[in-house]
Coordinates of C-alpha atoms in Angstrom, one line a residue:
Chain A
M1 CA 22.2 -4.5 -19.3
D2 CA 23.3 -0.9 -19.0
M3 CA 23.5 1.4 -16.0
N4 CA 22.5 4.9 -16.8
D5 CA 21.7 8.3 -15.6
I6 CA 19.7 9.1 -18.7
L7 CA 17.5 6.5 -20.4
E8 CA 15.5 6.7 -23.6
T9 CA 11.9 6.0 -22.7
T10 CA 9.0 5.2 -24.9
F11 CA 5.4 5.2 -23.6
T12 CA 1.9 6.3 -24.4
L13 CA 0.9 9.8 -23.1
N14 CA -2.8 10.6 -23.3
G15 CA -3.1 8.2 -26.3
E16 CA 0.0 9.3 -28.2
T17 CA 3.3 7.5 -28.3
V18 CA 6.2 9.6 -27.1
T19 CA 9.9 8.8 -26.9
R20 CA 12.2 11.0 -24.8
R21 CA 15.6 10.9 -23.2
V22 CA 14.8 11.0 -19.5
P23 CA 17.1 11.6 -16.5
V24 CA 16.7 8.5 -14.4
R25 CA 16.3 10.4 -11.1
Q26 CA 13.4 12.5 -12.5
N27 CA 10.0 11.6 -11.1
L28 CA 7.0 11.3 -13.4
V29 CA 5.3 14.6 -12.4
D30 CA 8.4 16.7 -13.0
F31 CA 8.9 15.0 -16.3
L32 CA 5.3 15.6 -17.4
R33 CA 5.4 19.3 -16.3
E34 CA 8.9 20.2 -17.5
A35 CA 9.6 18.0 -20.5
M36 CA 6.1 17.6 -21.8
G37 CA 4.6 21.0 -20.8
L38 CA 1.6 19.3 -19.1
T39 CA 1.3 21.5 -16.0
G40 CA -2.2 20.2 -15.0
T41 CA -0.6 17.6 -12.7
H42 CA 0.6 19.5 -9.7
I43 CA 3.5 18.9 -7.3
G44 CA 2.6 19.3 -3.7
C45 CA 4.4 17.4 -1.0
E46 CA 6.7 15.2 -3.1
H47 CA 6.4 12.3 -0.7
G48 CA 3.1 10.7 -1.5
V49 CA 0.9 12.4 1.1
C50 CA -1.1 15.1 -0.7
G51 CA -2.4 13.5 -3.9
A52 CA -2.0 16.6 -6.1
C53 CA 0.2 14.6 -8.5
T54 CA -2.3 11.8 -9.2
V55 CA -2.1 10.4 -12.7
R56 CA -3.2 7.1 -14.3
I57 CA -0.8 4.4 -15.4
N58 CA -2.4 1.6 -17.4
G59 CA -5.7 2.8 -16.1
E60 CA -4.9 2.8 -12.4
I61 CA -4.3 5.9 -10.3
V62 CA -0.9 6.4 -8.8
R63 CA 1.2 9.1 -7.1
G64 CA 3.2 10.8 -9.9
C65 CA 5.8 11.9 -7.4
L66 CA 6.5 8.3 -6.3
V67 CA 7.1 6.9 -9.8
L68 CA 10.3 7.5 -11.8
A69 CA 9.5 8.8 -15.3
V70 CA 11.7 5.9 -16.7
Q71 CA 9.4 3.4 -15.0
V72 CA 6.6 4.2 -17.4
E73 CA 8.5 2.5 -20.3
G74 CA 5.9 0.7 -22.4
R75 CA 3.0 1.9 -20.2
S76 CA 0.0 4.1 -20.9
V77 CA 0.0 7.4 -18.9
E78 CA -3.1 9.6 -18.6
T79 CA -3.1 13.0 -17.1
I80 CA -5.8 15.5 -16.3
E81 CA -5.2 17.0 -19.8
G82 CA -6.0 13.7 -21.4
L83 CA -9.1 13.1 -19.4
T84 CA -10.3 16.6 -20.1
D85 CA -9.7 16.4 -23.9
S86 CA -11.5 13.0 -24.1
G87 CA -14.6 14.4 -22.3
E88 CA -14.4 11.4 -19.8
I89 CA -14.8 13.7 -16.8
A90 CA -16.7 16.6 -18.3
D91 CA -19.7 16.0 -16.0
L92 CA -17.4 15.9 -12.9
Q93 CA -15.7 19.1 -13.9
Q94 CA -19.0 20.8 -14.5
A95 CA -20.3 19.6 -11.1
F96 CA -17.1 20.8 -9.3
H97 CA -17.7 24.2 -11.0
T98 CA -21.4 24.3 -10.2
R99 CA -21.1 23.3 -6.6
N100 CA -18.0 25.4 -5.8
A101 CA -16.0 22.3 -5.1
L102 CA -12.7 24.2 -5.5
Q103 CA -11.3 27.5 -4.5
C104 CA -7.6 27.7 -5.3
G105 CA -7.7 24.7 -7.6
F106 CA -4.4 23.2 -6.6
C107 CA -5.9 19.8 -5.5
T108 CA -8.5 19.7 -8.2
P109 CA -6.8 17.7 -10.9
G110 CA -5.8 15.0 -8.5
M111 CA -9.3 15.1 -6.8
L112 CA -11.0 14.6 -10.2
L113 CA -8.8 11.6 -11.2
T114 CA -9.4 10.0 -7.8
A115 CA -13.2 10.6 -7.9
Q116 CA -13.4 9.3 -11.5
D117 CA -11.5 6.2 -10.3
L118 CA -14.1 5.4 -7.7
A119 CA -17.0 6.3 -10.1
R120 CA -15.7 3.8 -12.6
K121 CA -15.0 1.0 -10.1
S122 CA -18.0 1.4 -7.8
P123 CA -20.6 3.6 -9.5
Q124 CA -23.0 3.3 -6.5
A125 CA -20.5 4.2 -3.8
S126 CA -21.9 5.8 -0.7
R127 CA -20.9 9.2 0.7
E128 CA -18.7 7.4 3.2
E129 CA -16.9 5.4 0.5
I130 CA -16.3 8.6 -1.5
R131 CA -14.7 10.2 1.5
E132 CA -12.6 7.1 2.0
H133 CA -11.5 7.0 -1.6
I134 CA -10.5 10.7 -1.7
A135 CA -8.9 10.6 1.8
G136 CA -5.5 10.6 0.2
N137 CA -6.2 13.9 -1.7
L138 CA -5.7 16.9 0.6
C139 CA -7.7 20.1 0.0
R140 CA -7.0 23.1 2.2
C141 CA -9.8 25.3 0.9
T142 CA -13.2 23.6 0.7
G143 CA -13.5 21.4 3.8
Y144 CA -14.4 18.6 1.3
Q145 CA -18.2 18.9 1.8
A146 CA -18.7 20.5 -1.6
I147 CA -16.3 18.0 -3.3
V148 CA -18.2 15.0 -1.9
D149 CA -21.5 16.7 -2.9
A150 CA -20.2 17.1 -6.5
V151 CA -19.1 13.5 -6.7
V152 CA -22.3 12.2 -5.3
S153 CA -24.4 14.2 -7.8
V154 CA -22.4 13.0 -10.8
M155 CA -22.5 9.4 -9.7
R156 CA -26.2 9.6 -9.2
K157 CA -26.7 11.1 -12.6
R158 CA -24.5 8.6 -14.3
C159 CA -26.4 5.7 -12.7
E160 CA -29.8 7.2 -13.7
A161 CA -28.5 7.7 -17.3
A162 CA -27.3 4.1 -17.3
A163 CA -30.6 2.9 -16.1
D164 CA -32.5 4.9 -18.7
G165 CA -30.1 3.6 -21.4
N166 CA -30.8 0.0 -20.3
S167 CA -34.6 0.4 -20.1
R168 CA -34.6 1.9 -23.7
H169 CA -33.0 -1.2 -25.0
D170 CA -35.4 -3.5 -23.2
Chain B
M1 CA 12.7 17.9 -2.5
K2 CA 14.2 16.0 -5.4
A3 CA 15.9 12.6 -5.2
P4 CA 19.7 12.7 -5.1
P5 CA 21.6 11.4 -8.2
F6 CA 21.8 7.7 -8.7
N7 CA 22.3 5.2 -11.5
Y8 CA 19.3 3.0 -12.5
T9 CA 18.9 -0.3 -14.1
R10 CA 15.7 -2.2 -14.9
A11 CA 16.2 -6.0 -14.3
D12 CA 14.3 -8.4 -16.5
H13 CA 15.4 -11.6 -14.8
L14 CA 16.2 -12.5 -11.2
A15 CA 19.7 -13.7 -12.2
E16 CA 20.5 -10.0 -13.2
V17 CA 19.3 -8.8 -9.8
F18 CA 21.6 -11.3 -8.0
E19 CA 24.6 -10.4 -10.0
L20 CA 24.0 -6.7 -9.3
L21 CA 23.6 -7.3 -5.6
I22 CA 26.8 -9.3 -5.5
Q23 CA 28.6 -6.6 -7.4
H24 CA 27.2 -3.5 -5.6
G25 CA 26.3 -4.7 -2.2
A26 CA 25.1 -2.1 0.2
D27 CA 25.5 0.7 -2.5
A28 CA 22.5 -0.7 -4.4
K29 CA 18.8 -0.4 -3.4
I30 CA 16.0 -2.6 -4.7
L31 CA 13.2 -0.6 -6.2
A32 CA 9.9 -2.6 -6.2
G33 CA 6.8 -0.5 -5.7
G34 CA 8.8 2.5 -4.5
Q35 CA 6.1 3.7 -2.1
S36 CA 8.6 3.9 0.8
L37 CA 11.8 4.2 -1.1
M38 CA 10.8 7.1 -3.3
P39 CA 9.7 9.3 -0.4
A40 CA 13.0 8.4 1.3
L41 CA 14.9 9.4 -1.8
N42 CA 12.9 12.6 -2.3
M43 CA 13.5 13.6 1.4
R44 CA 17.2 12.7 0.9
L45 CA 17.0 10.1 3.7
S46 CA 18.6 7.6 1.4
S47 CA 21.2 8.1 -1.3
P48 CA 22.0 4.8 -3.0
A49 CA 24.5 4.7 -5.9
L50 CA 22.3 2.3 -7.8
L51 CA 18.6 1.6 -8.0
I52 CA 17.8 -2.0 -9.2
D53 CA 14.2 -1.8 -10.5
I54 CA 12.6 -5.2 -10.0
S55 CA 9.0 -4.1 -10.8
R56 CA 9.0 -5.8 -14.2
L57 CA 10.4 -9.2 -13.1
G58 CA 6.8 -10.5 -13.1
D59 CA 6.7 -10.2 -16.9
H60 CA 9.1 -13.2 -17.1
A61 CA 8.4 -14.8 -13.7
P62 CA 4.7 -14.8 -13.1
Q63 CA 5.1 -16.5 -9.7
L64 CA 6.6 -13.2 -8.4
T65 CA 3.2 -11.5 -8.7
A66 CA 0.9 -14.5 -8.3
I67 CA -1.5 -15.1 -5.4
R68 CA -2.3 -18.8 -5.4
L69 CA -3.4 -21.7 -3.2
Q70 CA -1.0 -24.7 -3.4
G71 CA -2.0 -27.6 -1.3
A72 CA -2.8 -26.3 2.2
C73 CA -0.8 -23.1 1.7
L74 CA -1.4 -19.7 0.2
H75 CA 1.6 -18.2 -1.8
I76 CA 1.8 -14.5 -2.3
G77 CA 4.4 -13.4 -4.8
A78 CA 6.6 -10.6 -3.4
L79 CA 5.7 -8.3 -6.2
A80 CA 1.9 -8.6 -5.7
T81 CA 0.6 -5.1 -4.9
H82 CA -1.4 -4.2 -1.8
A83 CA -4.4 -3.6 -4.0
E84 CA -4.1 -7.1 -5.6
V85 CA -3.8 -8.7 -2.2
G86 CA -6.8 -6.9 -0.9
A87 CA -9.0 -7.7 -3.9
S88 CA -7.9 -11.4 -4.4
P89 CA -10.9 -13.7 -4.1
V90 CA -8.7 -16.5 -2.6
I91 CA -7.5 -14.1 0.1
R92 CA -11.0 -12.8 0.8
K93 CA -12.1 -16.3 1.3
H94 CA -9.3 -17.8 3.4
F95 CA -7.5 -14.7 4.8
P96 CA -10.0 -12.0 5.7
L97 CA -7.3 -10.6 8.0
L98 CA -5.2 -9.7 5.0
A99 CA -8.2 -8.3 3.0
D100 CA -9.1 -6.1 6.0
A101 CA -5.6 -5.0 6.7
A102 CA -5.1 -3.9 3.0
T103 CA -7.8 -1.2 3.5
H104 CA -5.7 0.4 6.2
I105 CA -2.6 0.7 4.0
A106 CA -2.3 4.4 3.0
H107 CA -4.6 5.3 0.0
P108 CA -5.7 3.6 -3.2
P109 CA -3.0 5.2 -5.5
I110 CA -0.3 3.9 -3.1
R111 CA -2.0 0.5 -2.8
N112 CA -1.9 0.2 -6.6
R113 CA 1.9 0.4 -6.6
G114 CA 3.3 -0.7 -3.2
T115 CA 4.2 -4.4 -3.0
F116 CA 3.7 -7.1 -0.4
G117 CA 7.4 -8.1 -0.4
G118 CA 8.5 -4.5 -0.4
S119 CA 6.5 -3.8 2.8
L120 CA 8.1 -6.8 4.5
A121 CA 11.6 -5.9 3.4
T122 CA 11.2 -2.3 4.6
A123 CA 10.0 -3.6 8.0
D124 CA 8.4 -0.4 9.2
P125 CA 7.2 -1.2 12.7
A126 CA 3.9 0.6 12.1
A127 CA 3.2 -1.3 8.8
E128 CA 0.3 -3.7 8.5
W129 CA 1.7 -6.7 6.5
P130 CA 4.6 -7.6 8.9
A131 CA 2.1 -7.9 11.9
C132 CA -0.3 -10.0 9.7
C133 CA 2.6 -12.3 8.7
V134 CA 3.6 -12.7 12.3
A135 CA 0.0 -13.4 13.5
L136 CA -0.5 -16.0 10.7
D137 CA 2.9 -17.6 11.2
A138 CA 3.9 -17.0 7.6
Q139 CA 7.2 -18.3 6.1
I140 CA 9.1 -15.7 4.0
V141 CA 11.1 -17.1 1.1
L142 CA 14.5 -15.3 0.6
T143 CA 16.3 -16.0 -2.6
S144 CA 19.9 -15.3 -3.7
K145 CA 22.2 -16.5 -6.4
S146 CA 22.9 -19.6 -4.4
G147 CA 19.3 -20.6 -3.9
S148 CA 16.3 -20.1 -1.7
R149 CA 15.7 -20.4 2.0
Q150 CA 12.6 -20.0 4.2
I151 CA 12.5 -18.1 7.4
A152 CA 9.5 -17.7 9.8
A153 CA 8.1 -14.2 9.8
R154 CA 8.4 -14.5 13.6
E155 CA 12.2 -14.6 13.1
F156 CA 12.5 -12.4 10.1
F157 CA 11.8 -9.0 11.7
Q158 CA 14.7 -7.9 13.9
G159 CA 14.2 -4.3 14.7
I160 CA 13.3 -1.0 13.1
Y161 CA 13.8 -1.3 9.3
T162 CA 16.0 -4.3 10.1
T163 CA 15.4 -7.9 8.9
A164 CA 17.1 -11.2 8.4
L165 CA 17.6 -10.3 4.7
Q166 CA 21.3 -10.7 3.6
P167 CA 22.7 -8.1 1.2
D168 CA 22.7 -10.6 -1.7
E169 CA 19.1 -11.7 -1.1
I170 CA 15.6 -10.5 -2.0
I171 CA 12.2 -11.7 -0.9
T172 CA 10.5 -13.7 -3.6
E173 CA 7.4 -15.0 -2.0
V174 CA 5.5 -15.5 1.3
I175 CA 3.8 -18.7 2.3
F176 CA 0.8 -18.9 4.7
P177 CA -0.7 -22.1 6.1
V178 CA -4.4 -21.9 5.4
P179 CA -6.3 -22.0 8.8
G180 CA -8.7 -24.9 8.9
E181 CA -12.2 -25.2 10.4
G182 CA -12.9 -23.2 13.5
W183 CA -10.2 -20.5 13.0
R184 CA -11.1 -16.9 13.0
Q185 CA -9.2 -13.7 12.0
A186 CA -9.5 -10.0 12.8
F187 CA -7.6 -6.8 12.3
V188 CA -8.0 -3.6 14.2
E189 CA -6.0 -0.4 13.8
L190 CA -5.9 3.1 15.2
A191 CA -4.7 6.0 13.1
R192 CA -5.2 9.8 13.4
R193 CA -6.9 9.8 10.0
R194 CA -7.7 6.8 7.8
G195 CA -4.6 6.0 5.7
D196 CA -2.2 7.7 8.1
Y197 CA 0.6 5.6 9.7
A198 CA -0.9 3.5 12.5
I199 CA -0.6 4.7 16.1
A200 CA -1.2 1.1 17.1
G201 CA -2.9 -2.0 15.6
V202 CA -3.3 -5.7 16.1
A203 CA -3.7 -8.7 13.8
A204 CA -5.4 -11.7 15.4
L205 CA -5.8 -15.4 14.6
A206 CA -7.9 -17.5 16.9
K207 CA -9.3 -21.0 17.2
V208 CA -12.7 -20.5 18.7
D209 CA -15.2 -23.2 19.8
G210 CA -18.4 -21.6 21.2
S211 CA -17.2 -19.3 23.9
A212 CA -13.9 -21.2 24.3
I213 CA -10.7 -19.8 22.9
N214 CA -8.5 -22.8 22.1
D215 CA -5.6 -21.0 20.5
L216 CA -4.8 -17.3 19.9
H217 CA -2.1 -15.4 18.1
L218 CA -2.1 -11.6 18.7
A219 CA 0.5 -9.6 16.8
F220 CA 0.7 -5.9 17.5
L221 CA 2.1 -3.2 15.3
G222 CA 3.2 0.3 16.1
V223 CA 4.1 -0.5 19.7
G224 CA 7.7 -1.7 19.4
D225 CA 10.6 -1.7 17.0
K226 CA 9.1 -4.7 15.2
P227 CA 5.8 -6.6 15.2
V228 CA 5.2 -7.9 18.7
L229 CA 3.7 -11.4 19.1
A230 CA 1.9 -11.0 22.5
V231 CA 2.3 -14.6 23.8
E232 CA 1.5 -14.0 27.4
T233 CA -1.5 -11.8 26.6
S234 CA -2.8 -14.5 24.2
R235 CA -2.3 -17.1 26.9
V236 CA -4.5 -15.3 29.4
F237 CA -7.4 -15.3 27.0
V238 CA -6.9 -19.0 26.1
S239 CA -6.8 -20.1 29.8
K240 CA -9.6 -17.8 31.1
G241 CA -11.8 -17.1 28.0
F242 CA -13.0 -13.6 27.3
S243 CA -14.6 -11.6 30.1
D244 CA -14.2 -8.2 31.8
S245 CA -11.9 -9.7 34.3
S246 CA -9.8 -11.8 31.9
L247 CA -9.5 -8.7 29.7
R248 CA -8.1 -6.8 32.7
D249 CA -5.6 -9.6 33.3
A250 CA -4.7 -9.7 29.6
Q251 CA -4.2 -5.9 29.5
Q252 CA -1.8 -6.1 32.4
A253 CA 0.1 -8.9 30.6
L254 CA 0.2 -6.8 27.5
A255 CA 1.5 -3.7 29.3
I256 CA 4.6 -5.8 30.3
E257 CA 5.0 -7.5 26.9
I258 CA 5.2 -4.3 24.8
D259 CA 7.7 -1.5 25.1
P260 CA 6.4 1.3 22.8
A261 CA 8.5 4.3 22.0
A262 CA 6.9 7.7 21.7
D263 CA 6.5 9.1 18.2
L264 CA 5.8 12.7 17.2
Y265 CA 2.2 12.7 18.2
T266 CA 1.7 9.9 20.8
S267 CA 3.5 9.3 24.1
A268 CA 4.7 5.8 25.0
A269 CA 2.1 5.7 27.8
A270 CA -0.7 6.6 25.4
K271 CA 0.5 3.9 23.0
R272 CA 0.5 1.3 25.7
H273 CA -3.0 2.3 26.7
L274 CA -4.3 2.3 23.2
A275 CA -2.8 -1.2 22.6
Q276 CA -4.7 -2.4 25.7
V277 CA -7.9 -0.9 24.3
L278 CA -7.3 -2.6 20.9
A279 CA -6.8 -5.9 22.7
G280 CA -10.3 -5.7 23.9
R281 CA -11.7 -4.6 20.6
V282 CA -10.0 -7.3 18.6
M283 CA -11.2 -10.0 20.9
K284 CA -14.8 -8.7 20.6
Q285 CA -14.5 -8.8 16.9
L286 CA -13.1 -12.3 16.9
L287 CA -15.9 -13.6 19.1
A288 CA -18.6 -11.8 17.2
A289 CA -17.5 -13.3 13.9

């Protein structure tokens, strides 16, 4: 067992395997932004309060500023760039745009990942549950109303689409 | 800010952790979920020479992450996350107190990573799990190279960020006696916003028969330098039942039993008052259940 200040780290980033030499004290967001050039994940408070750095590790949302980059060895990391390219959240992004659910955009990537997390886990969540789930993502522009509206509209549409899909197969 | 420089090693087996703790002592810090340690590092409140990452120990030792019933006891592996504890069917069935408390711990991304054992080892006086363990009279299992020992949660917490953990030990699991027939549980907390650090909170375990309260364990958080088991307050409710007048008596007992310190937002007097209010709320919740 070695003790190190730089560690070779191999993990999956948005579906592709990458191997990099990583300074052990570097957090995941800094690594994604500086070493990988993925600047969609933002750095806000750097102590786990603001949610701007939200990414997915093995499918679960985490604070990128509270994870060391070397800790993702062997894991699957997904960022806003990956979710955008795959089209997984295209409808959420469109709804944020349509409903003016962002102004400066700083919180938006984290907000989208958190909203998508809830939409996947409880597709019929109430307005209150949506507020609760995004409570750890701070937005200083919108007052949240438009964000919650956008998430509600997408979840409703997805449920309708799922119901249509099911009835077509009946 | 960025974390200060440190060395890092990822342990695969407990034996490696014990060797490193013996070798490095207080210069080393255990990294489990990192949801308290990483902020402390980023704010330069902590500058260990070595981080020992134990987050992968569960790959080789599944009991460290497991949540399981064994006989009349529930065992929670120290590396189980807050989210796993909150979602566990066994816990929802037998320990609704823990399932409820989990929803008050920060936010989903933090609950996905923070660990049960990590919260106990950190011993933040405003944290939820320590108070729950005290109310439920849990046993905490501490393990070192020379073996394991059990200590009651009621003895484990010694002060702010201070516990009975020795420098060569880590928490490996926590054991709870499953309450039998007639026991009820409740958790109530006040925070400025959901997910913020608690101003005050209370975890409760009670044996209720009709309107009689036969036994009661109230453990308060955020109102002292460690979780406070409010023995005298509980005794008032057990001897007098719950009524407007017994509540007033219990609130007076509580005011003497707790010694809250002011924080940035809340004076000591306000905390004492809020704890008294919570005492009433938690009793109503227990009796309504």
